[in-house]
mmCIF file of C-alpha atoms in Angstrom:
data_model
loop_
_atom_site.group_PDB
_atom_site.id
_atom_site.type_symbol
_atom_site.label_atom_id
_atom_site.label_comp_id
_atom_site.label_asym_id
_atom_site.label_seq_id
_atom_site.Cartn_x
_atom_site.Cartn_y
_atom_site.Cartn_z
ATOM 1 C CA LEU A 177 -55.688 -109.773 -143.564
ATOM 2 C CA ILE A 178 -58.810 -111.768 -144.432
ATOM 3 C CA ILE A 179 -58.686 -114.206 -147.352
ATOM 4 C CA ILE A 180 -61.895 -115.196 -149.134
ATOM 5 C CA ASN A 181 -62.493 -117.424 -152.148
ATOM 6 C CA THR A 182 -65.672 -117.351 -154.234
ATOM 7 C CA PRO A 183 -66.606 -119.537 -156.011
ATOM 8 C CA HIS A 184 -64.769 -121.747 -153.563
ATOM 9 C CA ASN A 185 -62.330 -124.553 -154.232
ATOM 10 C CA PRO A 186 -62.835 -127.324 -153.124
ATOM 11 C CA THR A 187 -66.443 -126.971 -151.920
ATOM 12 C CA GLY A 188 -68.003 -125.158 -154.881
ATOM 13 C CA ALA A 189 -69.733 -122.785 -152.448
ATOM 14 C CA ILE A 190 -70.330 -119.137 -153.325
ATOM 15 C CA LEU A 191 -70.612 -115.951 -151.283
ATOM 16 C CA SER A 192 -73.813 -113.929 -151.634
ATOM 17 C CA ALA A 193 -74.282 -110.172 -151.690
ATOM 18 C CA GLN A 194 -75.480 -110.475 -148.086
ATOM 19 C CA ASP A 195 -72.233 -112.236 -147.164
ATOM 20 C CA MET A 196 -70.238 -109.412 -148.713
ATOM 21 C CA MET A 197 -72.234 -106.767 -146.860
ATOM 22 C CA LYS A 198 -71.614 -108.618 -143.588
ATOM 23 C CA LEU A 199 -67.897 -108.662 -144.374
ATOM 24 C CA GLU A 200 -68.045 -104.948 -145.152
ATOM 25 C CA LYS A 201 -69.625 -104.310 -141.757
ATOM 26 C CA LEU A 202 -67.152 -106.612 -140.003
ATOM 27 C CA ILE A 203 -64.039 -104.774 -141.154
ATOM 28 C CA LYS A 204 -65.464 -101.272 -140.920
ATOM 29 C CA ASP A 205 -63.286 -98.893 -138.870
ATOM 30 C CA SER A 206 -60.315 -101.260 -139.051
ATOM 31 C CA ASP A 207 -57.099 -101.542 -141.051
ATOM 32 C CA THR A 208 -58.027 -104.983 -142.364
ATOM 33 C CA ILE A 209 -57.186 -105.796 -145.978
ATOM 34 C CA VAL A 210 -59.167 -108.441 -147.878
ATOM 35 C CA LEU A 211 -57.549 -110.778 -150.394
ATOM 36 C CA SER A 212 -60.340 -112.068 -152.635
ATOM 37 C CA ASP A 213 -59.582 -115.145 -154.755
ATOM 38 C CA GLU A 214 -62.080 -114.994 -157.632
ATOM 39 C CA VAL A 215 -60.384 -117.215 -160.199
ATOM 40 C CA TYR A 216 -63.601 -119.153 -160.919
ATOM 41 C CA GLU A 217 -65.692 -115.989 -161.416
ATOM 42 C CA HIS A 218 -67.111 -117.159 -164.765
ATOM 43 C CA ILE A 219 -68.033 -120.656 -163.549
ATOM 44 C CA ILE A 220 -71.143 -120.206 -161.423
ATOM 45 C CA PHE A 221 -74.424 -122.113 -161.652
ATOM 46 C CA ASP A 222 -78.204 -122.151 -161.201
ATOM 47 C CA GLY A 223 -78.740 -118.521 -162.142
ATOM 48 C CA TYR A 224 -76.606 -117.130 -159.340
ATOM 49 C CA GLU A 225 -74.486 -114.072 -159.988
ATOM 50 C CA HIS A 226 -70.850 -113.741 -159.009
ATOM 51 C CA GLN A 227 -70.469 -111.238 -156.185
ATOM 52 C CA SER A 228 -67.043 -109.757 -156.734
ATOM 53 C CA ILE A 229 -65.522 -107.769 -153.943
ATOM 54 C CA ALA A 230 -65.044 -105.018 -156.531
ATOM 55 C CA ARG A 231 -68.839 -104.495 -156.570
ATOM 56 C CA PHE A 232 -68.822 -103.184 -153.022
ATOM 57 C CA PRO A 233 -67.145 -99.749 -152.861
ATOM 58 C CA GLU A 234 -66.125 -99.849 -149.207
ATOM 59 C CA LEU A 235 -64.624 -103.323 -149.608
ATOM 60 C CA ALA A 236 -62.965 -102.440 -152.905
ATOM 61 C CA LYS A 237 -61.067 -99.622 -151.193
ATOM 62 C CA ARG A 238 -59.166 -102.107 -149.057
ATOM 63 C CA SER A 239 -59.004 -105.264 -151.140
ATOM 64 C CA ILE A 240 -56.920 -107.186 -153.649
ATOM 65 C CA ALA A 241 -58.983 -109.240 -156.098
ATOM 66 C CA VAL A 242 -57.168 -112.074 -157.863
ATOM 67 C CA TYR A 243 -58.205 -113.585 -161.209
ATOM 68 C CA SER A 244 -56.887 -116.331 -163.480
ATOM 69 C CA PHE A 245 -56.768 -116.477 -167.258
ATOM 70 C CA GLY A 246 -55.827 -120.123 -166.884
ATOM 71 C CA LYS A 247 -59.059 -121.080 -165.102
ATOM 72 C CA THR A 248 -61.188 -119.023 -167.493
ATOM 73 C CA PHE A 249 -59.596 -120.088 -170.775
ATOM 74 C CA HIS A 250 -58.645 -123.707 -169.993
ATOM 75 C CA ASN A 251 -54.896 -123.050 -170.081
ATOM 76 C CA THR A 252 -53.913 -123.516 -166.455
ATOM 77 C CA GLY A 253 -50.446 -124.635 -167.519
ATOM 78 C CA TRP A 254 -49.668 -121.119 -168.700
ATOM 79 C CA LYS A 255 -49.812 -119.885 -165.095
ATOM 80 C CA ILE A 256 -51.010 -116.380 -165.877
ATOM 81 C CA GLY A 257 -53.525 -114.185 -164.132
ATOM 82 C CA TYR A 258 -53.974 -110.666 -162.843
ATOM 83 C CA CYS A 259 -55.092 -108.752 -159.788
ATOM 84 C CA VAL A 260 -57.034 -105.565 -159.138
ATOM 85 C CA ALA A 261 -56.471 -103.259 -156.173
ATOM 86 C CA PRO A 262 -56.456 -99.566 -155.218
ATOM 87 C CA GLU A 263 -53.280 -97.712 -156.146
ATOM 88 C CA ASN A 264 -51.937 -97.495 -152.595
ATOM 89 C CA ILE A 265 -52.282 -101.251 -152.062
ATOM 90 C CA MET A 266 -51.003 -102.104 -155.538
ATOM 91 C CA GLN A 267 -47.798 -100.173 -154.868
ATOM 92 C CA GLU A 268 -47.049 -102.485 -151.960
ATOM 93 C CA PHE A 269 -48.118 -105.555 -153.925
ATOM 94 C CA ARG A 270 -45.675 -104.734 -156.727
ATOM 95 C CA LYS A 271 -42.758 -104.598 -154.308
ATOM 96 C CA VAL A 272 -43.259 -108.288 -153.596
ATOM 97 C CA HIS A 273 -44.407 -109.326 -157.078
ATOM 98 C CA GLN A 274 -41.358 -107.823 -158.771
ATOM 99 C CA TYR A 275 -38.953 -110.124 -156.954
ATOM 100 C CA ASN A 276 -41.132 -113.234 -156.826
ATOM 101 C CA VAL A 277 -42.347 -113.327 -160.424
ATOM 102 C CA PHE A 278 -41.070 -110.241 -162.264
ATOM 103 C CA SER A 279 -43.114 -110.854 -165.429
ATOM 104 C CA CYS A 280 -44.591 -113.487 -167.718
ATOM 105 C CA ASN A 281 -43.457 -114.038 -171.283
ATOM 106 C CA THR A 282 -44.629 -111.651 -174.003
ATOM 107 C CA PRO A 283 -46.187 -114.115 -176.529
ATOM 108 C CA ILE A 284 -48.687 -115.383 -173.940
ATOM 109 C CA GLN A 285 -49.768 -111.822 -173.157
ATOM 110 C CA TYR A 286 -50.372 -111.069 -176.848
ATOM 111 C CA ALA A 287 -52.299 -114.327 -177.296
ATOM 112 C CA LEU A 288 -54.612 -113.614 -174.377
ATOM 113 C CA ALA A 289 -55.144 -109.998 -175.421
ATOM 114 C CA GLU A 290 -56.432 -111.223 -178.778
ATOM 115 C CA TYR A 291 -58.533 -114.002 -177.251
ATOM 116 C CA LEU A 292 -60.249 -111.539 -174.911
ATOM 117 C CA GLN A 293 -61.728 -109.666 -177.853
ATOM 118 C CA ASN A 294 -64.477 -112.294 -178.132
ATOM 119 C CA GLU A 295 -66.714 -112.331 -175.045
ATOM 120 C CA GLU A 296 -68.144 -115.717 -176.009
ATOM 121 C CA HIS A 297 -64.849 -117.277 -174.979
ATOM 122 C CA TYR A 298 -65.704 -116.728 -171.327
ATOM 123 C CA LEU A 299 -69.364 -115.734 -170.973
ATOM 124 C CA TYR A 300 -70.591 -119.211 -171.971
ATOM 125 C CA LEU A 301 -68.617 -121.015 -169.276
ATOM 126 C CA SER A 302 -71.394 -121.177 -166.675
ATOM 127 C CA GLU A 303 -73.774 -122.927 -169.058
ATOM 128 C CA PHE A 304 -71.016 -125.190 -170.380
ATOM 129 C CA TYR A 305 -69.922 -126.434 -166.970
ATOM 130 C CA GLN A 306 -73.406 -126.590 -165.459
ATOM 131 C CA LYS A 307 -74.356 -129.132 -168.111
ATOM 132 C CA LYS A 308 -71.376 -131.234 -167.087
ATOM 133 C CA ARG A 309 -72.148 -130.889 -163.386
ATOM 134 C CA ASP A 310 -75.755 -131.903 -163.982
ATOM 135 C CA LEU A 311 -74.762 -134.842 -166.174
ATOM 136 C CA PHE A 312 -72.327 -136.135 -163.557
ATOM 137 C CA ASN A 313 -74.683 -135.652 -160.597
ATOM 138 C CA GLN A 314 -77.738 -137.087 -162.345
ATOM 139 C CA SER A 315 -75.703 -140.119 -163.344
ATOM 140 C CA LEU A 316 -74.864 -140.656 -159.663
ATOM 141 C CA GLU A 317 -78.441 -140.594 -158.380
ATOM 142 C CA THR A 318 -78.519 -144.377 -157.925
ATOM 143 C CA SER A 319 -75.161 -144.425 -156.144
ATOM 144 C CA ARG A 320 -74.598 -144.525 -152.391
ATOM 145 C CA PHE A 321 -72.725 -141.234 -152.441
ATOM 146 C CA ARG A 322 -74.351 -138.164 -150.904
ATOM 147 C CA ILE A 323 -74.305 -135.333 -153.419
ATOM 148 C CA HIS A 324 -74.030 -131.677 -152.466
ATOM 149 C CA PRO A 325 -74.438 -129.879 -155.821
ATOM 150 C CA SER A 326 -71.643 -127.462 -156.568
ATOM 151 C CA ALA A 327 -72.702 -123.821 -156.954
ATOM 152 C CA GLY A 328 -69.557 -122.895 -158.845
ATOM 153 C CA THR A 329 -66.111 -124.069 -160.079
ATOM 154 C CA TYR A 330 -65.726 -127.370 -161.937
ATOM 155 C CA PHE A 331 -65.471 -129.448 -158.776
ATOM 156 C CA GLN A 332 -68.101 -131.633 -157.126
ATOM 157 C CA LEU A 333 -67.967 -132.962 -153.565
ATOM 158 C CA LEU A 334 -69.255 -136.455 -152.821
ATOM 159 C CA ASP A 335 -69.852 -137.744 -149.290
ATOM 160 C CA TYR A 336 -69.079 -141.466 -148.963
ATOM 161 C CA ARG A 337 -70.055 -142.045 -145.308
ATOM 162 C CA ASP A 338 -72.762 -144.531 -146.393
ATOM 163 C CA ILE A 339 -70.139 -146.614 -148.192
ATOM 164 C CA SER A 340 -67.107 -146.742 -145.937
ATOM 165 C CA ASP A 341 -65.683 -145.458 -142.665
ATOM 166 C CA GLU A 342 -62.169 -145.251 -144.104
ATOM 167 C CA LYS A 343 -60.256 -142.004 -143.802
ATOM 168 C CA ASP A 344 -60.687 -139.887 -146.894
ATOM 169 C CA VAL A 345 -57.061 -140.245 -147.994
ATOM 170 C CA ASP A 346 -57.261 -144.040 -147.713
ATOM 171 C CA PHE A 347 -60.576 -144.189 -149.557
ATOM 172 C CA ALA A 348 -59.280 -141.908 -152.324
ATOM 173 C CA VAL A 349 -56.211 -144.096 -152.766
ATOM 174 C CA ARG A 350 -58.379 -147.217 -152.942
ATOM 175 C CA LEU A 351 -60.668 -145.605 -155.526
ATOM 176 C CA THR A 352 -57.647 -144.865 -157.674
ATOM 177 C CA LYS A 353 -56.017 -148.271 -157.332
ATOM 178 C CA GLU A 354 -59.088 -150.508 -157.485
ATOM 179 C CA TYR A 355 -61.530 -148.516 -159.610
ATOM 180 C CA LYS A 356 -59.259 -146.191 -161.633
ATOM 181 C CA ILE A 357 -61.201 -143.143 -160.401
ATOM 182 C CA ALA A 358 -59.071 -140.227 -159.210
ATOM 183 C CA SER A 359 -60.283 -137.761 -156.590
ATOM 184 C CA ILE A 360 -58.880 -135.431 -153.952
ATOM 185 C CA PRO A 361 -59.591 -136.070 -150.249
ATOM 186 C CA VAL A 362 -60.913 -132.854 -148.731
ATOM 187 C CA SER A 363 -58.790 -133.226 -145.587
ATOM 188 C CA VAL A 364 -55.666 -132.219 -147.523
ATOM 189 C CA PHE A 365 -57.071 -128.696 -147.838
ATOM 190 C CA TYR A 366 -57.150 -128.250 -144.048
ATOM 191 C CA ASN A 367 -54.378 -127.055 -141.787
ATOM 192 C CA LYS A 368 -55.955 -129.165 -139.027
ATOM 193 C CA PRO A 369 -58.422 -131.558 -140.694
ATOM 194 C CA PRO A 370 -61.416 -132.788 -138.676
ATOM 195 C CA GLU A 371 -61.551 -136.446 -137.730
ATOM 196 C CA ASP A 372 -64.810 -137.267 -139.502
ATOM 197 C CA THR A 373 -64.181 -136.030 -143.032
ATOM 198 C CA PHE A 374 -65.849 -138.450 -145.444
ATOM 199 C CA VAL A 375 -65.770 -136.212 -148.487
ATOM 200 C CA LEU A 376 -63.879 -136.378 -151.777
ATOM 201 C CA ARG A 377 -63.531 -133.758 -154.490
ATOM 202 C CA PHE A 378 -64.124 -134.812 -158.090
ATOM 203 C CA CYS A 379 -63.421 -132.732 -161.191
ATOM 204 C CA PHE A 380 -66.116 -132.701 -163.887
ATOM 205 C CA ALA A 381 -64.091 -130.718 -166.438
ATOM 206 C CA LYS A 382 -63.996 -133.851 -168.572
ATOM 207 C CA GLU A 383 -65.517 -135.219 -171.749
ATOM 208 C CA ASP A 384 -69.125 -136.376 -171.254
ATOM 209 C CA GLU A 385 -68.125 -139.933 -172.090
ATOM 210 C CA THR A 386 -65.542 -139.876 -169.306
ATOM 211 C CA LEU A 387 -68.061 -138.509 -166.800
ATOM 212 C CA LEU A 388 -70.626 -141.168 -167.662
ATOM 213 C CA LYS A 389 -68.050 -143.933 -167.397
ATOM 214 C CA ALA A 390 -66.826 -142.638 -164.036
ATOM 215 C CA ALA A 391 -70.381 -142.330 -162.704
ATOM 216 C CA ASP A 392 -71.177 -145.870 -163.809
ATOM 217 C CA ILE A 393 -68.193 -147.173 -161.856
ATOM 218 C CA LEU A 394 -69.053 -145.097 -158.776
ATOM 219 C CA CYS A 395 -72.644 -146.355 -158.812
ATOM 220 C CA LYS A 396 -71.373 -149.923 -158.465
ATOM 221 C CA ILE A 397 -69.360 -149.222 -155.324
#
């Protein structure tokens, strides 16, 4: 089993068509199954196009693609999504799903079915979030943070190595306590984190006023 995630949380990186073709070649003549996490499929920036595993026939034959209504429609608390896979793989998937989840409640399914009728509810997301990413990053240009612009998702990584040599967890805690700015230290996403991780993840799915206020505080650190 190979697990991929594009756009990627926490880095905001995306896989290209060339990446997918390399993966296709890598697993050729094997029994490998690919689990593709594509929950941020509609949040991708700078004119790039989401490369779903479903676009590549040979990969699609042996993959499970996972999507999230919560990420797309701003209702993550509902905890509802869906997956796409060939019939033979889906049969095995359902054996596990039936006993782990069984089903979600009916009213939520009806609500989402109606909401999906209007494509504008999800096709505008890239433009919407890119404006917020750009606002946040441009407001940080005078800061001491190193910015690696996110290519997708609503997360932005900031490298603080020019500010402090603290471990990322310690620095994140201090930011919260002393500056009232919450972030996620990237090391928590690792099974075995590297020693020199000086990167924090910030979420820019906020009101513009909040982003500007946060950037102003970060620029003074």
